[in-house]
Amino acid sequence: MAQASRVLSLVNEKWQLNLALEEALVGGAAIDATGTALPSETMALCEKADAILLGAVGGPKWDNLPPAERPEKAGLLAIRSKLDLFGNLRPALLYPQLADASSLKPELVAGLDILIVRELTGGIYFGQPRGIRELEGGERQGYNTYVYSESEIRRIGKVAFELARKRGGRLCSVDKANVLEVTMLWREVIQDMAKDYPDVELSHMYVDNAAMQLVRAPKQFDVMVTGNMFGDILSDAAAMLTGSIGMLPSASLDVNGKGMYEPCHGSAPDIAGQNKANPLATILSVAMMLRYSLNQAEAAQAIEDAVSRVLDRGLRTADIAAEGEAVVSTTEMGDAVIQEFQ
Ligand code: NAD
Ligand code: IPM
Ligand code: MN
């Protein structure tokens, strides 16, 4: 976040965007300081902002709190839900300079450009009832409910079809319609929408096959649309194709284009505080914010170009470095991006 904020401040000045940047606590930091993962001042700031940049929440320190108080549910999911940020865009784009950092052979990922459109405020993450209950006999049972209404499917479908139309014209809807009724309805609704988008080639795929195809031949995909949990899992897998989860930004949008922007990765507890994390996913999330919520495509492009040039210059944090290659720190990577603007 520190590196992304620096880049945002610089771009704000250089393009005279007149953005007022305000900071607020969320997640574990907010629990430590105020006792709650989403203080009302933070929520009020999010409500009045045109766009939100979010650092990842969660970590071992808060893992034993009751589910409803944890940073993930009480912080992150609460903001997503309260602001109705249902449309989550996760672009898995391979920077050609990183073809060797991908876990797949370079020829399988050269030119890779997939957009995962994940439904973010429904599905099994939010379905009721949910909980852990005691069964007769004393054994406990955990349960969640996987639900989607037609209107929820239609609005995420619309996001995906519209984006597919502007990109490669292909949309793959991912479900588990061979087993789960909720996704039988999902498939039916998405299929029905296809008649309004004759220019988009629609296909359907079961999620298990989609996971396999992503690591077998990922370039077959253009836009993928799926529910909350499948999208969470598939986007982490897609991230690795681009070299590292440290490269994957995201946008979470409401119907009007207001959005929250965050890297797809989490708080990386195994390397936190060591100045090792790759800041590019968060920096690229700033670019998405400028493009999708603030209508500043030129400034967004400038950030993406700066990232590309930094990769051209061979700068690599540990996660994207080839074996034996020199490694830079989080701050050095931030410095390098900033230098591109001087
Ligand atoms: P994670 O994404 O934090 O880490 C998974 C692996 O990827 C780790 O080895 C980590 O070091 C590496 N990694 C992640 N980001 C990196 C970066 N920028 N540079 C280099 N390496 C990076 O996922 P996890 O370990 O499953 O979760 C850790 C915590 O983060 C949990 O509390 C989880 O709930 C939370 N989380 C939060 C968000 C969010 O706030 N958006 C997203 C995912 C996970
Ligand atoms: C993500 C994260 C979150 C999710 C967690 C932290 C709640 O994994 O943004 O991908 O599952 O949506
Ligand atoms: Mn995730």
Tab-separated table of C-alpha atoms and ligand atoms in Angstrom:
chain	number	residue	atom	x	y	z
A	1	MET	CA	0.000	0.000	0.000
A	2	ALA	CA	2.806	2.394	0.846
A	3	GLN	CA	4.295	2.066	-2.641
A	4	ALA	CA	0.911	2.294	-4.370
A	5	SER	CA	0.026	5.430	-2.373
A	6	ARG	CA	3.266	7.049	-3.458
A	7	VAL	CA	2.485	6.301	-7.102
A	8	LEU	CA	-1.074	7.579	-6.739
A	9	SER	CA	0.082	10.826	-5.099
A	10	LEU	CA	2.630	11.393	-7.823
A	11	VAL	CA	0.137	10.778	-10.629
A	12	ASN	CA	-2.396	12.979	-8.860
A	13	GLU	CA	0.098	15.848	-8.910
A	14	LYS	CA	1.494	15.266	-12.347
A	15	TRP	CA	-1.900	14.997	-14.091
A	16	GLN	CA	-3.464	17.630	-11.789
A	17	LEU	CA	-6.301	15.282	-10.959
A	18	ASN	CA	-7.239	17.141	-7.775
A	19	LEU	CA	-7.898	13.900	-5.960
A	20	ALA	CA	-8.203	14.238	-2.193
A	21	LEU	CA	-6.632	11.147	-0.641
A	22	GLU	CA	-7.802	10.107	2.808
A	23	GLU	CA	-6.681	7.091	4.818
A	24	ALA	CA	-8.651	4.893	7.186
A	25	LEU	CA	-8.119	1.665	9.102
A	26	VAL	CA	-9.743	-1.640	8.228
A	27	GLY	CA	-9.190	-5.285	9.206
A	28	GLY	CA	-6.707	-6.354	11.853
A	29	ALA	CA	-5.154	-2.901	12.191
A	30	ALA	CA	-8.609	-1.490	12.894
A	31	ILE	CA	-9.387	-4.249	15.404
A	32	ASP	CA	-6.148	-3.490	17.249
A	33	ALA	CA	-6.759	0.269	17.294
A	34	THR	CA	-10.531	0.422	17.797
A	35	GLY	CA	-11.818	-3.061	18.593
A	36	THR	CA	-13.705	-3.488	15.338
A	37	ALA	CA	-12.630	-4.461	11.806
A	38	LEU	CA	-14.707	-1.767	10.115
A	39	PRO	CA	-14.977	1.377	12.265
A	40	SER	CA	-17.916	3.602	11.349
A	41	GLU	CA	-15.546	6.431	10.320
A	42	THR	CA	-13.929	4.088	7.815
A	43	MET	CA	-17.268	3.040	6.365
A	44	ALA	CA	-18.385	6.688	6.178
A	45	LEU	CA	-15.224	7.598	4.241
A	46	CYS	CA	-15.762	4.655	1.873
A	47	GLU	CA	-19.347	5.738	1.285
A	48	LYS	CA	-18.463	9.260	0.333
A	49	ALA	CA	-15.375	8.431	-1.706
A	50	ASP	CA	-15.418	8.152	-5.499
A	51	ALA	CA	-13.084	5.171	-5.271
A	52	ILE	CA	-11.383	3.081	-2.607
A	53	LEU	CA	-7.916	1.531	-2.589
A	54	LEU	CA	-7.726	-1.376	-0.174
A	55	GLY	CA	-4.725	-3.092	1.358
A	56	ALA	CA	-5.225	-6.763	2.119
A	57	VAL	CA	-6.738	-7.714	5.463
A	58	GLY	CA	-6.343	-10.716	7.732
A	59	GLY	CA	-3.555	-12.654	9.350
A	60	PRO	CA	-2.795	-15.259	12.017
A	61	LYS	CA	-3.190	-12.744	14.844
A	62	TRP	CA	-6.936	-12.448	14.172
A	63	ASP	CA	-7.699	-15.983	12.954
A	64	ASN	CA	-9.213	-17.142	16.233
A	65	LEU	CA	-11.813	-14.407	16.553
A	66	PRO	CA	-15.452	-15.421	16.118
A	67	PRO	CA	-16.279	-15.604	12.370
A	68	ALA	CA	-18.456	-12.484	12.379
A	69	GLU	CA	-15.668	-10.338	13.884
A	70	ARG	CA	-12.794	-11.430	11.703
A	71	PRO	CA	-11.071	-8.954	9.381
A	72	GLU	CA	-12.234	-10.852	6.287
A	73	LYS	CA	-15.940	-10.935	7.092
A	74	ALA	CA	-16.388	-7.867	9.293
A	75	GLY	CA	-13.968	-5.743	7.246
A	76	LEU	CA	-13.537	-6.693	3.620
A	77	LEU	CA	-16.762	-8.595	2.903
A	78	ALA	CA	-18.763	-5.979	4.790
A	79	ILE	CA	-17.478	-3.149	2.576
A	80	ARG	CA	-18.090	-5.176	-0.577
A	81	SER	CA	-21.609	-5.985	0.517
A	82	LYS	CA	-22.609	-2.577	1.928
A	83	LEU	CA	-21.442	-0.800	-1.207
A	84	ASP	CA	-22.940	-3.478	-3.468
A	85	LEU	CA	-19.616	-4.033	-5.257
A	86	PHE	CA	-20.856	-7.099	-7.102
A	87	GLY	CA	-18.661	-6.905	-10.203
A	88	ASN	CA	-15.127	-8.111	-9.560
A	89	LEU	CA	-12.706	-7.818	-12.472
A	90	ARG	CA	-9.473	-9.794	-12.215
A	91	PRO	CA	-7.254	-9.447	-15.276
A	92	ALA	CA	-4.617	-12.129	-15.664
A	93	LEU	CA	-2.280	-10.466	-18.109
A	94	LEU	CA	1.172	-11.794	-18.814
A	95	TYR	CA	3.810	-9.112	-19.117
A	96	PRO	CA	6.044	-10.626	-21.826
A	97	GLN	CA	9.110	-9.854	-19.684
A	98	LEU	CA	7.797	-12.351	-17.118
A	99	ALA	CA	7.199	-15.326	-19.421
A	100	ASP	CA	9.968	-17.196	-17.607
A	101	ALA	CA	8.475	-16.466	-14.178
A	102	SER	CA	5.242	-18.253	-15.054
A	103	SER	CA	4.827	-21.724	-13.653
A	104	LEU	CA	3.849	-22.825	-17.165
A	105	LYS	CA	6.094	-23.134	-20.196
A	106	PRO	CA	6.595	-19.761	-21.933
A	107	GLU	CA	4.854	-20.913	-25.128
A	108	LEU	CA	1.694	-21.776	-23.168
A	109	VAL	CA	1.440	-18.287	-21.683
A	110	ALA	CA	2.957	-15.962	-24.326
A	111	GLY	CA	0.328	-13.308	-25.047
A	112	LEU	CA	-1.945	-14.487	-22.227
A	113	ASP	CA	-4.733	-11.993	-21.523
A	114	ILE	CA	-7.659	-13.394	-19.534
A	115	LEU	CA	-10.263	-11.372	-17.687
A	116	ILE	CA	-12.019	-13.177	-14.855
A	117	VAL	CA	-15.350	-11.599	-13.955
A	118	ARG	CA	-16.267	-12.824	-10.494
A	119	GLU	CA	-19.612	-12.206	-8.781
A	120	LEU	CA	-18.603	-10.678	-5.442
A	121	THR	CA	-21.582	-9.990	-3.186
A	122	GLY	CA	-23.590	-13.197	-3.388
A	123	GLY	CA	-23.284	-16.939	-3.698
A	124	ILE	CA	-22.051	-19.147	-0.912
A	125	TYR	CA	-20.112	-16.282	0.706
A	126	PHE	CA	-23.326	-14.552	1.743
A	127	GLY	CA	-26.123	-17.149	1.543
A	128	GLN	CA	-28.291	-17.742	4.599
A	129	PRO	CA	-28.570	-19.809	6.709
A	130	ARG	CA	-24.977	-20.318	7.704
A	131	GLY	CA	-23.194	-21.326	10.843
A	132	ILE	CA	-22.002	-24.214	12.983
A	133	ARG	CA	-24.713	-26.121	14.812
A	134	GLU	CA	-24.868	-29.030	17.166
A	135	LEU	CA	-26.525	-32.172	15.927
A	136	GLU	CA	-28.433	-34.607	18.045
A	137	GLY	CA	-25.791	-36.763	19.635
A	138	GLY	CA	-23.521	-33.767	20.234
A	139	GLU	CA	-21.550	-33.736	16.985
A	140	ARG	CA	-21.176	-30.328	15.333
A	141	GLN	CA	-22.057	-29.542	11.724
A	142	GLY	CA	-20.892	-26.583	9.676
A	143	TYR	CA	-23.172	-25.292	6.932
A	144	ASN	CA	-23.379	-22.579	4.303
A	145	THR	CA	-25.946	-21.884	1.643
A	146	TYR	CA	-25.155	-21.442	-2.027
A	147	VAL	CA	-27.785	-19.175	-3.585
A	148	TYR	CA	-28.098	-16.915	-6.618
A	149	SER	CA	-31.213	-15.128	-7.755
A	150	GLU	CA	-31.882	-14.491	-11.453
A	151	SER	CA	-31.319	-10.757	-11.038
A	152	GLU	CA	-27.938	-11.331	-9.410
A	153	ILE	CA	-26.907	-13.603	-12.272
A	154	ARG	CA	-28.162	-11.151	-14.886
A	155	ARG	CA	-26.285	-8.174	-13.524
A	156	ILE	CA	-22.929	-9.974	-13.385
A	157	GLY	CA	-23.714	-11.565	-16.760
A	158	LYS	CA	-24.242	-8.110	-18.230
A	159	VAL	CA	-20.847	-6.926	-16.943
A	160	ALA	CA	-19.178	-9.960	-18.498
A	161	PHE	CA	-20.974	-9.835	-21.867
A	162	GLU	CA	-20.300	-6.092	-22.227
A	163	LEU	CA	-16.605	-6.548	-21.449
A	164	ALA	CA	-16.311	-9.566	-23.752
A	165	ARG	CA	-17.844	-7.471	-26.532
A	166	LYS	CA	-15.094	-4.842	-26.084
A	167	ARG	CA	-12.306	-7.426	-25.929
A	168	GLY	CA	-11.865	-10.694	-27.830
A	169	GLY	CA	-15.600	-11.399	-28.137
A	170	ARG	CA	-15.477	-14.715	-26.274
A	171	LEU	CA	-17.129	-15.460	-22.941
A	172	CYS	CA	-16.834	-18.680	-20.966
A	173	SER	CA	-19.287	-19.106	-18.111
A	174	VAL	CA	-17.992	-21.406	-15.390
A	175	ASP	CA	-20.389	-23.379	-13.193
A	176	LYS	CA	-21.107	-26.763	-11.660
A	177	ALA	CA	-24.406	-27.236	-13.439
A	178	ASN	CA	-23.987	-31.005	-13.512
A	179	VAL	CA	-24.559	-31.101	-9.753
A	180	LEU	CA	-25.730	-27.828	-8.200
A	181	GLU	CA	-29.207	-26.421	-8.903
A	182	VAL	CA	-28.001	-22.902	-8.157
A	183	THR	CA	-25.597	-23.136	-11.063
A	184	MET	CA	-28.145	-24.864	-13.297
A	185	LEU	CA	-30.094	-21.626	-12.976
A	186	TRP	CA	-26.863	-19.670	-13.501
A	187	ARG	CA	-26.257	-21.478	-16.806
A	188	GLU	CA	-29.848	-21.043	-17.956
A	189	VAL	CA	-29.863	-17.294	-17.268
A	190	ILE	CA	-26.466	-16.678	-18.897
A	191	GLN	CA	-27.542	-18.754	-21.913
A	192	ASP	CA	-30.740	-16.730	-22.179
A	193	MET	CA	-28.765	-13.459	-22.165
A	194	ALA	CA	-26.672	-14.613	-25.119
A	195	LYS	CA	-29.428	-13.698	-27.578
A	196	ASP	CA	-28.834	-10.025	-26.735
A	197	TYR	CA	-25.135	-10.395	-27.513
A	198	PRO	CA	-24.974	-12.119	-30.903
A	199	ASP	CA	-21.442	-10.736	-31.350
A	200	VAL	CA	-20.187	-12.620	-28.273
A	201	GLU	CA	-19.328	-16.295	-28.562
A	202	LEU	CA	-20.607	-17.913	-25.363
A	203	SER	CA	-19.426	-21.230	-23.969
A	204	HIS	CA	-20.054	-23.023	-20.669
A	205	MET	CA	-17.597	-25.072	-18.669
A	206	TYR	CA	-17.718	-26.992	-15.403
A	207	VAL	CA	-15.430	-25.506	-12.800
A	208	ASP	CA	-13.288	-28.610	-12.357
A	209	ASN	CA	-12.568	-28.696	-16.078
A	210	ALA	CA	-11.979	-24.910	-16.078
A	211	ALA	CA	-9.307	-25.320	-13.393
A	212	MET	CA	-7.678	-28.015	-15.500
A	213	GLN	CA	-7.922	-26.011	-18.747
A	214	LEU	CA	-6.353	-22.961	-17.056
A	215	VAL	CA	-3.181	-24.914	-16.427
A	216	ARG	CA	-3.376	-26.967	-19.644
A	217	ALA	CA	-4.086	-24.342	-22.308
A	218	PRO	CA	-4.964	-20.994	-20.707
A	219	LYS	CA	-4.909	-18.985	-23.940
A	220	GLN	CA	-8.232	-20.555	-24.990
A	221	PHE	CA	-9.906	-18.092	-22.572
A	222	ASP	CA	-10.808	-14.463	-23.188
A	223	VAL	CA	-13.402	-13.478	-20.553
A	224	MET	CA	-14.545	-15.935	-17.871
A	225	VAL	CA	-17.609	-15.252	-15.739
A	226	THR	CA	-18.374	-17.160	-12.577
A	227	GLY	CA	-19.739	-17.007	-9.046
A	228	ASN	CA	-18.045	-15.753	-5.918
A	229	MET	CA	-16.220	-18.842	-4.683
A	230	PHE	CA	-15.257	-20.361	-8.039
A	231	GLY	CA	-13.951	-16.933	-9.095
A	232	ASP	CA	-11.876	-16.639	-5.935
A	233	ILE	CA	-10.184	-19.955	-6.603
A	234	LEU	CA	-9.752	-19.659	-10.371
A	235	SER	CA	-8.280	-16.155	-10.117
A	236	ASP	CA	-5.495	-17.315	-7.787
A	237	ALA	CA	-4.675	-20.091	-10.250
A	238	ALA	CA	-4.742	-17.642	-13.170
A	239	ALA	CA	-2.473	-15.291	-11.227
A	240	MET	CA	0.294	-17.839	-11.181
A	241	LEU	CA	0.200	-18.106	-14.972
A	242	THR	CA	1.312	-14.457	-15.094
A	243	GLY	CA	4.331	-15.149	-12.905
A	244	SER	CA	3.021	-14.363	-9.432
A	245	ILE	CA	-0.045	-13.450	-7.453
A	246	GLY	CA	1.966	-10.313	-6.711
A	247	MET	CA	1.143	-9.136	-10.258
A	248	LEU	CA	-2.666	-9.407	-10.209
A	249	PRO	CA	-4.770	-6.290	-9.570
A	250	SER	CA	-8.533	-6.155	-9.229
A	251	ALA	CA	-11.528	-3.853	-9.427
A	252	SER	CA	-14.796	-4.384	-7.553
A	253	LEU	CA	-17.565	-2.278	-9.047
A	254	ASP	CA	-21.153	-1.320	-8.269
A	255	VAL	CA	-23.736	-0.685	-11.006
A	256	ASN	CA	-22.587	2.936	-11.378
A	257	GLY	CA	-18.882	2.225	-11.689
A	258	LYS	CA	-17.930	3.290	-8.185
A	259	GLY	CA	-15.318	0.833	-7.076
A	260	MET	CA	-12.913	-0.592	-4.606
A	261	TYR	CA	-9.483	-1.571	-5.921
A	262	GLU	CA	-7.185	-4.116	-4.377
A	263	PRO	CA	-4.575	-6.691	-5.281
A	264	CYS	CA	-5.948	-10.248	-5.565
A	265	HIS	CA	-3.441	-11.455	-3.005
A	266	GLY	CA	-3.744	-11.358	0.766
A	267	SER	CA	-1.569	-9.998	3.546
A	268	ALA	CA	1.178	-12.567	2.829
A	269	PRO	CA	1.940	-13.267	6.526
A	270	ASP	CA	4.948	-15.408	5.616
A	271	ILE	CA	6.800	-12.382	4.219
A	272	ALA	CA	4.969	-9.467	5.873
A	273	GLY	CA	7.174	-6.736	7.313
A	274	GLN	CA	10.296	-7.934	5.497
A	275	ASN	CA	10.215	-5.463	2.590
A	276	LYS	CA	9.960	-8.396	0.161
A	277	ALA	CA	6.396	-8.261	-1.157
A	278	ASN	CA	5.793	-7.350	-4.772
A	279	PRO	CA	3.965	-3.987	-4.781
A	280	LEU	CA	3.013	-4.164	-8.470
A	281	ALA	CA	-0.428	-5.763	-7.984
A	282	THR	CA	-1.447	-2.849	-5.758
A	283	ILE	CA	0.205	-0.292	-8.052
A	284	LEU	CA	-1.657	-1.819	-11.010
A	285	SER	CA	-4.863	-1.644	-8.938
A	286	VAL	CA	-4.323	2.132	-8.792
A	287	ALA	CA	-4.213	2.090	-12.602
A	288	MET	CA	-7.516	0.174	-12.699
A	289	MET	CA	-9.008	2.726	-10.292
A	290	LEU	CA	-8.010	5.613	-12.534
A	291	ARG	CA	-9.471	3.851	-15.549
A	292	TYR	CA	-12.729	2.424	-14.202
A	293	SER	CA	-13.875	4.869	-11.515
A	294	LEU	CA	-12.058	8.143	-12.148
A	295	ASN	CA	-12.160	8.312	-15.931
A	296	GLN	CA	-8.420	8.954	-16.237
A	297	ALA	CA	-7.390	6.436	-18.863
A	298	GLU	CA	-4.243	8.340	-19.774
A	299	ALA	CA	-2.880	8.359	-16.238
A	300	ALA	CA	-3.833	4.681	-15.887
A	301	GLN	CA	-1.930	3.826	-19.050
A	302	ALA	CA	1.083	5.797	-17.804
A	303	ILE	CA	1.242	3.626	-14.675
A	304	GLU	CA	0.927	0.419	-16.682
A	305	ASP	CA	3.651	1.617	-19.059
A	306	ALA	CA	5.896	2.526	-16.121
A	307	VAL	CA	5.470	-0.984	-14.688
A	308	SER	CA	6.315	-2.484	-18.038
A	309	ARG	CA	9.480	-0.384	-18.372
A	310	VAL	CA	10.588	-1.316	-14.861
A	311	LEU	CA	10.228	-4.977	-15.843
A	312	ASP	CA	12.175	-4.230	-19.046
A	313	ARG	CA	14.966	-2.862	-16.877
A	314	GLY	CA	15.108	-6.248	-15.173
A	315	LEU	CA	13.843	-5.245	-11.735
A	316	ARG	CA	12.371	-8.268	-9.956
A	317	THR	CA	11.016	-8.818	-6.481
A	318	ALA	CA	11.670	-12.341	-5.199
A	319	ASP	CA	8.320	-13.743	-6.364
A	320	ILE	CA	8.994	-12.923	-10.038
A	321	ALA	CA	12.754	-13.491	-10.112
A	322	ALA	CA	14.208	-16.428	-11.994
A	323	GLU	CA	16.603	-18.629	-10.111
A	324	GLY	CA	19.859	-16.830	-9.366
A	325	GLU	CA	18.487	-13.515	-10.623
A	326	ALA	CA	19.151	-10.365	-8.528
A	327	VAL	CA	16.216	-9.380	-6.373
A	328	VAL	CA	14.946	-5.945	-5.315
A	329	SER	CA	12.911	-5.021	-2.244
A	330	THR	CA	9.361	-3.688	-2.090
A	331	THR	CA	10.591	-0.122	-1.645
A	332	GLU	CA	13.166	-0.432	-4.421
A	333	MET	CA	10.447	-1.638	-6.784
A	334	GLY	CA	8.278	1.332	-5.717
A	335	ASP	CA	11.247	3.689	-6.250
A	336	ALA	CA	11.793	2.272	-9.732
A	337	VAL	CA	8.178	2.843	-10.761
A	338	ILE	CA	8.305	6.398	-9.366
A	339	GLN	CA	11.554	7.098	-11.255
A	340	GLU	CA	9.802	6.328	-14.519
A	341	PHE	CA	7.709	9.464	-14.005
A	342	GLN	CA	10.607	11.844	-13.316
B	1	NAD	P1	-1.796	-14.611	0.425
B	1	NAD	O1	-2.210	-14.120	-0.917
B	1	NAD	O2	-1.638	-13.587	1.482
B	1	NAD	O3	-0.425	-15.407	0.287
B	1	NAD	C1	-0.280	-16.579	-0.484
B	1	NAD	C2	1.164	-16.729	-0.921
B	1	NAD	O4	1.454	-15.742	-1.906
B	1	NAD	C3	2.161	-16.504	0.214
B	1	NAD	O5	3.249	-17.361	0.060
B	1	NAD	C4	2.604	-15.078	0.018
B	1	NAD	O6	3.900	-14.772	0.478
B	1	NAD	C5	2.524	-14.923	-1.497
B	1	NAD	N1	2.228	-13.520	-1.853
B	1	NAD	C6	1.049	-12.899	-1.699
B	1	NAD	N2	1.157	-11.628	-2.086
B	1	NAD	C7	2.417	-11.446	-2.489
B	1	NAD	C8	3.140	-10.327	-2.998
B	1	NAD	N3	2.571	-9.120	-3.166
B	1	NAD	N4	4.442	-10.497	-3.296
B	1	NAD	C9	5.028	-11.697	-3.146
B	1	NAD	N5	4.415	-12.788	-2.671
B	1	NAD	C10	3.111	-12.655	-2.347
B	1	NAD	O7	-2.874	-15.709	0.850
B	1	NAD	P2	-3.025	-16.545	2.223
B	1	NAD	O8	-1.696	-16.863	2.782
B	1	NAD	O9	-3.958	-17.615	1.901
B	1	NAD	O10	-3.766	-15.528	3.195
B	1	NAD	C11	-3.101	-14.721	4.151
B	1	NAD	C12	-4.093	-13.775	4.809
B	1	NAD	O11	-4.562	-12.820	3.848
B	1	NAD	C13	-5.336	-14.469	5.357
B	1	NAD	O12	-5.680	-13.855	6.558
B	1	NAD	C14	-6.387	-14.208	4.293
B	1	NAD	O13	-7.689	-14.237	4.778
B	1	NAD	C15	-5.998	-12.847	3.835
B	1	NAD	N6	-6.420	-12.500	2.468
B	1	NAD	C16	-6.880	-11.228	2.285
B	1	NAD	C17	-7.206	-10.795	1.024
B	1	NAD	C18	-7.710	-9.395	0.865
B	1	NAD	O14	-7.787	-8.652	1.818
B	1	NAD	N7	-8.065	-8.959	-0.326
B	1	NAD	C19	-7.037	-11.644	-0.073
B	1	NAD	C20	-6.559	-12.948	0.151
B	1	NAD	C21	-6.238	-13.366	1.435
B	2	IPM	C1	-9.962	-12.322	-2.222
B	2	IPM	C2	-9.828	-12.914	-0.840
B	2	IPM	C3	-11.115	-12.746	-0.065
B	2	IPM	C4	-12.194	-13.512	-0.799
B	2	IPM	C5	-11.059	-13.187	1.409
B	2	IPM	C6	-9.920	-12.561	2.149
B	2	IPM	C7	-12.349	-12.873	2.099
B	2	IPM	O1	-9.416	-14.247	-0.903
B	2	IPM	O2	-10.293	-11.128	-2.340
B	2	IPM	O3	-9.692	-13.040	-3.189
B	2	IPM	O4	-12.319	-14.734	-0.628
B	2	IPM	O5	-12.940	-12.883	-1.554
B	3	MN	MN	-8.840	-14.881	-2.887
